[in-house]
Amino acid sequence: MTSAQVDTSEQSSEASEEGYERGLGSRQVQMIAIGGAIGVGLFLGAGANIAKAGPSLILMYALAGGIIFFIMRALGELLLYRPVSGSFAEYSREFLGPFFGYFTGWTYWLMWVVTGMAELTAAAIYVNYWFPSVPQWVTALVFLVILFGVNLISVKVFGELEFWFSMVKVTALIGMIVIGLGVLTFGFSAAGDTASVANLYQFDGFFPKGVGSSLMTLQGVMFAYLAVELVGVTAGESENPEKTLPKAINTLPWRIALFYVGALTIILCVVKWTEFAPGVSPFVAAFAKIGIPAGAGIVNFVVLTAALSSCNSGMYSTGRMLRNLADSGEAPAVFRKLSASKTPALGITVSVLFMGIGVVLNYIVPEKAFGYVTSVATAAGIWTWLMILISHVLYRRAVDAGRLPASSFPAPGGAVCSWIAIVFLLFVTGLIAYDGDSRVCLYVMAGWAAALGVGWLVLKSRNPEIAERREQAPLEKVS
């Protein structure tokens, strides 16, 4: 047995000693990975982006999807080097220092809290399709309480619910694609007379609002891909991370090609882009145009499922991240405790209370709540992805220098693809700064960074060792 194999065995043992139940099987991890790539950013956010970019949005999703694959392969290499729950914070702590682990852990927690707010807002909007008289905040509150209860029971219940949520999304998207192809090929339905591939270019071209306007949608497109890294959080509770994680990550390209690029292409061929509007799911609008009985209602149920799925994942990951921070002395020690069902119940509870701010936003500014929280979530997500990529670059340097063992799942192209992704994410950050509507999220993040900086100074004053410690890693030269 090689030293790398021995090390992997030791790391797996270390992960299993975190106290979590390894209750997520291969079937559930695969569907969590698939579901993570299909969320409200696609089902609802795509409507506003189509209005801004027209058919060229397809290209933006393909471009961003390629970058997401680079990020996930970098994460995959790190996960198989050391599979632990709360992986991003752990790797930042190991390769960049304790402060970056602390900052990344808390920022990822923030990302999921505000994403949870966005999903609750979207779910309330979908319910209004059937019950327009019910206030958005009431619906958001009901869903928040139900999902909170599910996450407190056990990781197996979470995994099973997420499996079926994802199954609904995947089955429905495939069904939409098949029906759309049928409309294009055979011309049936109310949309049959106007459905055509020519819809992609005959209404002011493929870039109807210009290339610049298309690029400005990248911030919304990146929000749609938030949660693909959730696979990394499941590492500490997966039954066999050495097998399930590489498989989940390697299926990402075809998931992006089919569910994002493929589905949007079909929809924009069936219905011309000028008929879509912000705040309305393009999938619901397309089925209403096709005229299938109850079709729009069925799709509305599917997109509601997608929103609840993402919020469910948010509750799962925030509780785990708070526990990881507590283990490192960067959050109150009380968050380290697990319930009888081996879930970080207190961390989940506190996170849900903060998600409740989304209910308040739905009461105060229901028409703007979704836009506000998605921009903040995107900024926090970009930081997390940057930390994954920079940690990967530093890890590869350590491997090349012989200080760390090589991972059994190396990223293609080594650190080169990580550098490409870093440049891309910095470019998207520049777009956010340029856009007056989304720029507010950078102010929020600046305030968040200042608050975390103060928190770090307090932690150091109480425990100076916290700023000196890095997570232990096998630093001896590999033979």
Short mmCIF file of C-alpha atoms in Angstrom, two decimals, residues 1-478:
data_model
loop_
_atom_site.label_atom_id
_atom_site.label_comp_id
_atom_site.label_asym_id
_atom_site.label_seq_id
_atom_site.Cartn_x
_atom_site.Cartn_y
_atom_site.Cartn_z
CA MET A 1 0.00 0.00 0.00
CA THR A 2 1.38 3.40 -0.96
CA SER A 3 1.77 6.30 1.45
CA ALA A 4 -1.00 8.15 -0.38
CA GLN A 5 -3.37 5.21 0.10
CA VAL A 6 -2.49 4.98 3.77
CA ASP A 7 -3.10 8.69 4.11
CA THR A 8 -6.49 8.46 2.40
CA SER A 9 -7.49 5.68 4.75
CA GLU A 10 -6.46 7.74 7.76
CA GLN A 11 -8.34 10.77 6.44
CA SER A 12 -11.52 8.77 5.93
CA SER A 13 -11.23 7.50 9.47
CA GLU A 14 -10.70 11.05 10.70
CA ALA A 15 -13.82 12.22 8.90
CA SER A 16 -15.91 9.42 10.37
CA GLU A 17 -14.83 10.44 13.86
CA GLU A 18 -16.45 13.87 13.50
CA GLY A 19 -19.51 12.34 15.16
CA TYR A 20 -21.81 12.54 12.16
CA GLU A 21 -23.77 9.56 10.94
CA ARG A 22 -22.62 8.40 7.50
CA GLY A 23 -26.22 8.23 6.39
CA LEU A 24 -25.93 9.50 2.80
CA GLY A 25 -25.68 6.64 0.31
CA SER A 26 -24.47 6.80 -3.28
CA ARG A 27 -28.02 7.20 -4.60
CA GLN A 28 -28.63 10.23 -2.37
CA VAL A 29 -25.25 11.90 -2.97
CA GLN A 30 -25.74 11.57 -6.73
CA MET A 31 -29.17 13.19 -6.60
CA ILE A 32 -28.00 15.91 -4.20
CA ALA A 33 -25.29 16.70 -6.76
CA ILE A 34 -27.80 16.75 -9.61
CA GLY A 35 -30.34 18.76 -7.62
CA GLY A 36 -27.66 21.24 -6.62
CA ALA A 37 -27.26 22.18 -10.28
CA ILE A 38 -30.99 22.71 -10.81
CA GLY A 39 -32.43 25.49 -8.69
CA VAL A 40 -34.50 28.62 -8.57
CA GLY A 41 -31.78 30.55 -10.43
CA LEU A 42 -32.71 28.55 -13.52
CA PHE A 43 -36.44 28.18 -12.97
CA LEU A 44 -37.21 31.77 -11.93
CA GLY A 45 -34.09 33.90 -12.45
CA ALA A 46 -33.77 32.89 -16.11
CA GLY A 47 -36.88 34.93 -16.93
CA ALA A 48 -35.20 38.24 -16.08
CA ASN A 49 -31.97 37.19 -17.78
CA ILE A 50 -33.77 36.23 -21.01
CA ALA A 51 -35.31 39.71 -21.07
CA LYS A 52 -31.80 41.21 -20.75
CA ALA A 53 -29.83 38.95 -23.10
CA GLY A 54 -32.27 37.11 -25.36
CA PRO A 55 -31.06 33.81 -26.86
CA SER A 56 -27.43 34.62 -26.05
CA LEU A 57 -28.23 33.61 -22.46
CA ILE A 58 -27.68 30.05 -23.65
CA LEU A 59 -24.03 30.88 -24.37
CA MET A 60 -23.65 32.56 -20.95
CA TYR A 61 -24.90 29.41 -19.20
CA ALA A 62 -22.51 27.26 -21.24
CA LEU A 63 -19.54 29.55 -20.49
CA ALA A 64 -20.30 29.72 -16.76
CA GLY A 65 -20.95 25.97 -16.72
CA GLY A 66 -17.43 25.29 -17.99
CA ILE A 67 -15.99 27.44 -15.20
CA ILE A 68 -18.14 25.65 -12.63
CA PHE A 69 -16.70 22.33 -13.82
CA PHE A 70 -13.16 23.68 -13.27
CA ILE A 71 -14.18 24.70 -9.74
CA MET A 72 -15.72 21.33 -8.98
CA ARG A 73 -12.73 19.35 -10.27
CA ALA A 74 -10.46 21.50 -8.08
CA LEU A 75 -12.75 20.78 -5.13
CA GLY A 76 -12.85 17.10 -6.04
CA GLU A 77 -9.07 16.84 -5.92
CA LEU A 78 -9.06 18.43 -2.46
CA LEU A 79 -11.94 16.25 -1.22
CA LEU A 80 -10.14 13.05 -2.13
CA TYR A 81 -6.97 14.38 -0.51
CA ARG A 82 -8.88 14.98 2.74
CA PRO A 83 -12.67 14.33 2.82
CA VAL A 84 -14.12 16.31 5.72
CA SER A 85 -17.43 18.02 6.43
CA GLY A 86 -17.17 21.79 6.02
CA SER A 87 -14.48 21.21 3.43
CA PHE A 88 -14.07 24.73 2.01
CA ALA A 89 -13.32 26.26 5.39
CA GLU A 90 -10.95 23.41 6.24
CA TYR A 91 -8.93 23.79 3.05
CA SER A 92 -8.81 27.59 3.40
CA ARG A 93 -7.60 27.13 6.96
CA GLU A 94 -4.92 24.65 5.94
CA PHE A 95 -3.53 26.37 2.84
CA LEU A 96 -4.21 30.07 3.46
CA GLY A 97 -4.23 30.31 7.25
CA PRO A 98 -6.71 30.36 10.13
CA PHE A 99 -8.25 33.74 9.27
CA PHE A 100 -9.24 32.58 5.78
CA GLY A 101 -10.79 29.41 7.20
CA TYR A 102 -12.77 31.53 9.64
CA PHE A 103 -13.81 34.04 6.96
CA THR A 104 -14.76 31.36 4.40
CA GLY A 105 -16.76 29.32 6.89
CA TRP A 106 -18.82 32.27 8.04
CA THR A 107 -19.25 33.62 4.50
CA TYR A 108 -20.48 30.24 3.23
CA TRP A 109 -22.92 30.22 6.13
CA LEU A 110 -24.10 33.70 5.04
CA MET A 111 -24.45 32.51 1.44
CA TRP A 112 -26.81 29.73 2.41
CA VAL A 113 -28.80 31.88 4.82
CA VAL A 114 -29.53 34.46 2.11
CA THR A 115 -30.03 31.73 -0.50
CA GLY A 116 -32.59 30.22 1.83
CA MET A 117 -34.30 33.62 1.90
CA ALA A 118 -34.31 33.69 -1.92
CA GLU A 119 -35.77 30.20 -2.15
CA LEU A 120 -38.49 30.99 0.38
CA THR A 121 -39.33 34.11 -1.63
CA ALA A 122 -39.47 32.11 -4.86
CA ALA A 123 -41.62 29.40 -3.23
CA ALA A 124 -44.07 32.08 -2.06
CA ILE A 125 -44.22 33.53 -5.59
CA TYR A 126 -45.00 30.08 -7.01
CA VAL A 127 -47.79 29.47 -4.50
CA ASN A 128 -49.30 32.82 -5.52
CA TYR A 129 -49.85 31.23 -8.95
CA TRP A 130 -52.62 29.13 -7.38
CA PHE A 131 -53.55 31.28 -4.38
CA PRO A 132 -52.99 34.94 -5.28
CA SER A 133 -54.83 36.13 -2.17
CA VAL A 134 -52.36 34.47 0.24
CA PRO A 135 -49.63 36.94 1.34
CA GLN A 136 -46.10 35.95 0.31
CA TRP A 137 -44.78 36.17 3.87
CA VAL A 138 -47.33 33.65 5.17
CA THR A 139 -46.34 31.03 2.62
CA ALA A 140 -42.64 31.66 3.23
CA LEU A 141 -43.10 31.19 6.98
CA VAL A 142 -45.02 27.91 6.58
CA PHE A 143 -42.33 26.40 4.34
CA LEU A 144 -39.57 27.59 6.68
CA VAL A 145 -41.13 25.75 9.64
CA ILE A 146 -41.75 22.52 7.71
CA LEU A 147 -38.22 22.23 6.33
CA PHE A 148 -36.77 23.11 9.73
CA GLY A 149 -38.56 20.11 11.22
CA VAL A 150 -37.26 17.80 8.48
CA ASN A 151 -33.64 18.83 9.06
CA LEU A 152 -33.85 18.18 12.79
CA ILE A 153 -34.90 14.55 12.40
CA SER A 154 -31.77 12.97 10.83
CA VAL A 155 -29.40 13.20 7.89
CA LYS A 156 -31.13 10.15 6.35
CA VAL A 157 -34.47 11.98 6.28
CA PHE A 158 -32.78 15.04 4.77
CA GLY A 159 -31.07 12.87 2.15
CA GLU A 160 -34.26 11.02 1.27
CA LEU A 161 -36.29 14.22 0.95
CA GLU A 162 -33.56 15.77 -1.18
CA PHE A 163 -33.45 12.63 -3.33
CA TRP A 164 -37.15 12.92 -4.17
CA PHE A 165 -37.00 16.69 -4.61
CA SER A 166 -34.20 16.19 -7.13
CA MET A 167 -36.02 13.32 -8.81
CA VAL A 168 -39.04 15.55 -9.43
CA LYS A 169 -36.83 18.31 -10.91
CA VAL A 170 -34.85 15.96 -13.14
CA THR A 171 -37.89 14.04 -14.41
CA ALA A 172 -39.77 17.24 -15.13
CA LEU A 173 -36.88 18.89 -16.98
CA ILE A 174 -36.40 15.82 -19.15
CA GLY A 175 -40.15 15.81 -19.81
CA MET A 176 -40.03 19.50 -20.78
CA ILE A 177 -37.19 18.86 -23.19
CA VAL A 178 -38.97 15.90 -24.80
CA ILE A 179 -42.25 17.84 -25.17
CA GLY A 180 -40.38 20.85 -26.55
CA LEU A 181 -38.63 18.66 -29.12
CA GLY A 182 -42.02 17.22 -30.04
CA VAL A 183 -43.45 20.69 -30.60
CA LEU A 184 -40.45 21.63 -32.76
CA THR A 185 -40.48 18.38 -34.75
CA PHE A 186 -44.19 17.68 -35.23
CA GLY A 187 -45.68 21.13 -34.74
CA PHE A 188 -48.44 20.12 -32.33
CA SER A 189 -49.92 22.43 -29.66
CA ALA A 190 -50.81 26.11 -29.75
CA ALA A 191 -47.13 27.00 -30.13
CA GLY A 192 -46.54 24.65 -33.03
CA ASP A 193 -47.06 27.25 -35.76
CA THR A 194 -44.43 29.63 -34.40
CA ALA A 195 -41.96 27.17 -32.81
CA SER A 196 -38.71 27.17 -34.76
CA VAL A 197 -34.96 27.11 -34.34
CA ALA A 198 -35.08 30.45 -36.16
CA ASN A 199 -36.47 31.98 -32.94
CA LEU A 200 -32.88 31.93 -31.69
CA TYR A 201 -31.77 34.59 -34.16
CA GLN A 202 -34.60 36.16 -36.16
CA PHE A 203 -35.73 38.64 -33.47
CA ASP A 204 -32.85 41.13 -33.52
CA GLY A 205 -30.22 38.38 -33.69
CA PHE A 206 -28.59 36.04 -31.19
CA PHE A 207 -27.31 39.05 -29.18
CA PRO A 208 -30.40 41.32 -29.41
CA LYS A 209 -29.27 43.67 -26.62
CA GLY A 210 -25.56 43.52 -27.48
CA VAL A 211 -22.67 41.47 -26.12
CA GLY A 212 -22.23 43.80 -23.15
CA SER A 213 -25.80 43.26 -21.99
CA SER A 214 -25.32 39.52 -22.32
CA LEU A 215 -22.18 39.59 -20.20
CA MET A 216 -24.05 41.53 -17.51
CA THR A 217 -26.30 38.50 -17.00
CA LEU A 218 -23.32 36.43 -15.82
CA GLN A 219 -23.91 37.49 -12.23
CA GLY A 220 -27.43 36.05 -12.36
CA VAL A 221 -26.18 32.99 -14.22
CA MET A 222 -23.58 32.33 -11.52
CA PHE A 223 -26.33 32.50 -8.89
CA ALA A 224 -28.10 29.73 -10.78
CA TYR A 225 -25.06 27.50 -10.24
CA LEU A 226 -24.77 28.15 -6.50
CA ALA A 227 -25.05 24.89 -4.52
CA VAL A 228 -23.11 22.65 -6.91
CA GLU A 229 -20.35 22.69 -4.27
CA LEU A 230 -22.80 21.21 -1.71
CA VAL A 231 -21.27 17.82 -2.54
CA GLY A 232 -18.21 18.97 -0.60
CA VAL A 233 -20.28 19.53 2.54
CA THR A 234 -21.65 15.98 2.32
CA ALA A 235 -18.14 14.48 2.44
CA GLY A 236 -18.26 13.89 6.20
CA GLU A 237 -21.60 12.07 5.98
CA SER A 238 -21.18 10.07 2.77
CA GLU A 239 -20.93 6.32 3.13
CA ASN A 240 -18.11 5.98 0.61
CA PRO A 241 -16.74 9.42 -0.38
CA GLU A 242 -13.83 7.92 -2.37
CA LYS A 243 -16.31 6.48 -4.88
CA THR A 244 -19.40 8.66 -4.68
CA LEU A 245 -17.76 12.09 -4.85
CA PRO A 246 -15.74 11.60 -8.09
CA LYS A 247 -18.79 10.10 -9.78
CA ALA A 248 -21.00 13.00 -8.69
CA ILE A 249 -18.48 15.59 -9.92
CA ASN A 250 -17.71 13.90 -13.24
CA THR A 251 -21.40 13.87 -14.21
CA LEU A 252 -21.56 17.67 -13.87
CA PRO A 253 -20.79 18.52 -17.56
CA TRP A 254 -23.67 16.49 -18.97
CA ARG A 255 -26.00 17.84 -16.28
CA ILE A 256 -25.14 21.41 -17.27
CA ALA A 257 -25.38 20.59 -20.98
CA LEU A 258 -28.78 18.91 -20.60
CA PHE A 259 -30.57 20.77 -17.84
CA TYR A 260 -29.31 24.30 -18.46
CA VAL A 261 -28.09 24.69 -22.01
CA GLY A 262 -30.42 22.05 -23.48
CA ALA A 263 -33.58 23.08 -21.64
CA LEU A 264 -33.09 26.81 -22.35
CA THR A 265 -32.34 26.14 -26.01
CA ILE A 266 -35.56 24.16 -26.44
CA ILE A 267 -37.67 26.73 -24.61
CA LEU A 268 -36.26 29.64 -26.65
CA CYS A 269 -36.93 27.72 -29.84
CA VAL A 270 -40.53 26.97 -28.87
CA VAL A 271 -41.32 30.50 -27.60
CA LYS A 272 -39.60 33.61 -28.92
CA TRP A 273 -37.51 35.38 -26.29
CA THR A 274 -39.50 38.62 -26.46
CA GLU A 275 -42.47 36.91 -24.79
CA PHE A 276 -40.63 36.24 -21.50
CA ALA A 277 -40.62 38.71 -18.64
CA PRO A 278 -38.82 39.16 -15.29
CA GLY A 279 -40.52 37.60 -12.26
CA VAL A 280 -42.17 34.85 -14.33
CA SER A 281 -40.66 31.40 -14.71
CA PRO A 282 -39.85 30.87 -18.41
CA PHE A 283 -40.76 27.21 -17.98
CA VAL A 284 -44.24 28.05 -16.69
CA ALA A 285 -44.68 30.66 -19.44
CA ALA A 286 -43.57 28.19 -22.13
CA PHE A 287 -46.04 25.50 -21.06
CA ALA A 288 -48.82 28.04 -20.86
CA LYS A 289 -47.96 29.02 -24.47
CA ILE A 290 -47.90 25.40 -25.60
CA GLY A 291 -51.38 25.01 -24.15
CA ILE A 292 -51.03 21.60 -22.54
CA PRO A 293 -53.95 21.17 -20.08
CA ALA A 294 -52.72 21.84 -16.54
CA GLY A 295 -49.17 21.93 -17.97
CA ALA A 296 -48.32 25.32 -16.52
CA GLY A 297 -49.67 24.25 -13.14
CA ILE A 298 -47.57 21.10 -13.19
CA VAL A 299 -44.44 23.04 -14.07
CA ASN A 300 -45.25 25.52 -11.32
CA PHE A 301 -45.31 22.61 -8.87
CA VAL A 302 -41.93 21.47 -10.17
CA VAL A 303 -40.31 24.86 -9.75
CA LEU A 304 -41.86 25.10 -6.26
CA THR A 305 -40.15 21.78 -5.51
CA ALA A 306 -36.85 23.19 -6.78
CA ALA A 307 -37.08 26.17 -4.43
CA LEU A 308 -37.91 23.99 -1.42
CA SER A 309 -35.08 21.62 -2.35
CA SER A 310 -32.53 24.41 -2.31
CA CYS A 311 -33.83 25.82 0.98
CA ASN A 312 -33.67 22.31 2.46
CA SER A 313 -30.03 22.07 1.36
CA GLY A 314 -29.33 25.48 2.88
CA MET A 315 -30.53 24.39 6.29
CA TYR A 316 -28.40 21.25 6.04
CA SER A 317 -25.18 23.05 5.10
CA THR A 318 -25.47 26.02 7.49
CA GLY A 319 -25.73 23.75 10.51
CA ARG A 320 -22.66 21.76 9.41
CA MET A 321 -20.63 24.88 8.71
CA LEU A 322 -21.39 26.37 12.13
CA ARG A 323 -20.26 23.13 13.75
CA ASN A 324 -17.04 23.18 11.75
CA LEU A 325 -16.39 26.75 12.88
CA ALA A 326 -17.08 25.79 16.50
CA ASP A 327 -14.67 22.85 16.22
CA SER A 328 -11.99 25.35 15.19
CA GLY A 329 -12.80 27.76 18.01
CA GLU A 330 -14.22 30.29 15.53
CA ALA A 331 -17.83 30.06 16.70
CA PRO A 332 -19.39 29.45 20.14
CA ALA A 333 -18.48 25.98 21.42
CA VAL A 334 -22.16 25.16 21.97
CA PHE A 335 -22.52 24.68 18.19
CA ARG A 336 -20.28 21.59 18.43
CA LYS A 337 -23.02 19.56 20.10
CA LEU A 338 -24.96 17.02 18.10
CA SER A 339 -28.51 16.00 18.87
CA ALA A 340 -29.54 12.42 19.61
CA SER A 341 -30.12 11.98 15.88
CA LYS A 342 -26.55 13.19 15.19
CA THR A 343 -27.58 16.47 13.60
CA PRO A 344 -26.16 19.91 14.55
CA ALA A 345 -29.61 20.97 15.78
CA LEU A 346 -28.62 24.24 17.44
CA GLY A 347 -26.68 25.42 14.38
CA ILE A 348 -29.66 24.61 12.16
CA THR A 349 -32.01 26.42 14.54
CA VAL A 350 -29.95 29.61 14.63
CA SER A 351 -29.56 29.55 10.84
CA VAL A 352 -33.31 29.15 10.37
CA LEU A 353 -33.95 32.14 12.63
CA PHE A 354 -31.74 34.24 10.35
CA MET A 355 -33.49 32.83 7.26
CA GLY A 356 -36.63 34.19 8.87
CA ILE A 357 -35.38 37.65 7.85
CA GLY A 358 -36.45 36.58 4.36
CA VAL A 359 -40.02 36.26 5.67
CA VAL A 360 -39.78 39.85 6.93
CA LEU A 361 -38.46 41.02 3.53
CA ASN A 362 -41.41 39.32 1.87
CA TYR A 363 -43.68 41.32 4.16
CA ILE A 364 -41.93 44.67 3.63
CA VAL A 365 -40.74 44.58 -0.02
CA PRO A 366 -42.23 41.45 -1.68
CA GLU A 367 -41.49 42.73 -5.20
CA LYS A 368 -37.77 43.31 -4.50
CA ALA A 369 -36.96 40.59 -1.96
CA PHE A 370 -35.70 38.07 -4.54
CA GLY A 371 -33.32 40.50 -6.26
CA TYR A 372 -31.83 41.76 -3.01
CA VAL A 373 -30.94 38.38 -1.56
CA THR A 374 -29.72 36.76 -4.78
CA SER A 375 -27.10 39.45 -5.33
CA VAL A 376 -25.72 38.99 -1.79
CA ALA A 377 -25.74 35.20 -2.18
CA THR A 378 -23.84 35.46 -5.46
CA ALA A 379 -21.11 37.64 -3.92
CA ALA A 380 -20.72 35.21 -0.99
CA GLY A 381 -20.67 32.27 -3.40
CA ILE A 382 -17.94 33.86 -5.52
CA TRP A 383 -15.78 34.23 -2.41
CA THR A 384 -16.29 30.55 -1.56
CA TRP A 385 -15.38 29.46 -5.08
CA LEU A 386 -12.28 31.67 -5.07
CA MET A 387 -11.12 30.07 -1.81
CA ILE A 388 -11.60 26.60 -3.29
CA LEU A 389 -9.56 27.54 -6.36
CA ILE A 390 -6.75 29.29 -4.46
CA SER A 391 -6.54 26.39 -1.99
CA HIS A 392 -6.28 24.03 -4.95
CA VAL A 393 -3.45 26.05 -6.52
CA LEU A 394 -1.53 26.00 -3.23
CA TYR A 395 -2.23 22.30 -2.74
CA ARG A 396 -0.82 21.49 -6.18
CA ARG A 397 2.31 23.47 -5.34
CA ALA A 398 2.70 21.43 -2.15
CA VAL A 399 2.25 18.18 -4.05
CA ASP A 400 4.78 19.20 -6.71
CA ALA A 401 7.23 20.09 -3.94
CA GLY A 402 6.71 16.70 -2.30
CA ARG A 403 5.22 18.12 0.91
CA LEU A 404 1.77 16.53 0.50
CA PRO A 405 0.50 13.27 -1.02
CA ALA A 406 -1.16 13.39 -4.41
CA SER A 407 -4.94 13.07 -4.53
CA SER A 408 -6.50 10.02 -6.16
CA PHE A 409 -8.75 12.38 -8.19
CA PRO A 410 -6.45 14.98 -9.81
CA ALA A 411 -8.00 17.89 -11.69
CA PRO A 412 -7.30 17.86 -15.45
CA GLY A 413 -4.82 20.53 -16.42
CA GLY A 414 -3.54 20.84 -12.86
CA ALA A 415 -3.65 24.39 -11.52
CA VAL A 416 -4.04 25.99 -14.98
CA CYS A 417 -7.82 25.55 -15.06
CA SER A 418 -8.06 26.92 -11.52
CA TRP A 419 -6.24 30.08 -12.63
CA ILE A 420 -8.64 30.47 -15.57
CA ALA A 421 -11.59 30.15 -13.20
CA ILE A 422 -10.07 32.68 -10.77
CA VAL A 423 -9.74 35.27 -13.55
CA PHE A 424 -13.33 34.61 -14.65
CA LEU A 425 -14.72 35.05 -11.13
CA LEU A 426 -12.83 38.32 -10.71
CA PHE A 427 -14.32 39.47 -14.02
CA VAL A 428 -17.84 38.66 -12.78
CA THR A 429 -17.10 40.58 -9.59
CA GLY A 430 -16.19 43.55 -11.77
CA LEU A 431 -19.53 43.22 -13.58
CA ILE A 432 -21.34 43.26 -10.25
CA ALA A 433 -19.50 46.45 -9.28
CA TYR A 434 -20.42 48.04 -12.63
CA ASP A 435 -24.14 47.23 -12.33
CA GLY A 436 -25.91 49.80 -10.17
CA ASP A 437 -28.71 47.39 -9.22
CA SER A 438 -26.46 44.62 -7.94
CA ARG A 439 -23.62 46.80 -6.61
CA VAL A 440 -25.38 47.01 -3.25
CA CYS A 441 -24.30 43.43 -2.51
CA LEU A 442 -20.65 44.55 -2.49
CA TYR A 443 -21.51 47.14 0.15
CA VAL A 444 -23.19 44.41 2.16
CA MET A 445 -20.12 42.20 1.77
CA ALA A 446 -17.84 45.07 2.81
CA GLY A 447 -19.91 45.48 5.97
CA TRP A 448 -19.83 41.71 6.48
CA ALA A 449 -16.03 41.66 6.09
CA ALA A 450 -15.67 44.48 8.61
CA ALA A 451 -17.86 42.63 11.10
CA LEU A 452 -15.87 39.42 10.63
CA GLY A 453 -12.63 41.39 11.02
CA VAL A 454 -13.79 42.74 14.37
CA GLY A 455 -14.88 39.24 15.37
CA TRP A 456 -11.45 37.87 14.48
CA LEU A 457 -9.72 40.49 16.63
CA VAL A 458 -11.95 39.54 19.56
CA LEU A 459 -11.19 35.84 19.04
CA LYS A 460 -7.44 36.51 18.92
CA SER A 461 -7.56 38.59 22.09
CA ARG A 462 -9.32 35.78 23.93
CA ASN A 463 -7.30 32.93 22.43
CA PRO A 464 -4.05 34.04 20.72
CA GLU A 465 -3.30 30.46 19.64
CA ILE A 466 -6.24 30.49 17.25
CA ALA A 467 -4.36 32.76 14.85
CA GLU A 468 -1.28 30.53 14.88
CA ARG A 469 -2.86 27.13 14.42
CA ARG A 470 -3.43 25.48 11.08
CA GLU A 471 -5.28 22.24 10.63
CA GLN A 472 -2.87 19.37 10.98
CA ALA A 473 -1.86 17.87 7.68
CA PRO A 474 0.79 15.37 6.63
CA LEU A 475 3.61 17.79 5.90
CA GLU A 476 6.40 15.26 5.76
CA LYS A 477 7.94 14.56 2.39
CA VAL A 478 6.14 11.74 0.60
#
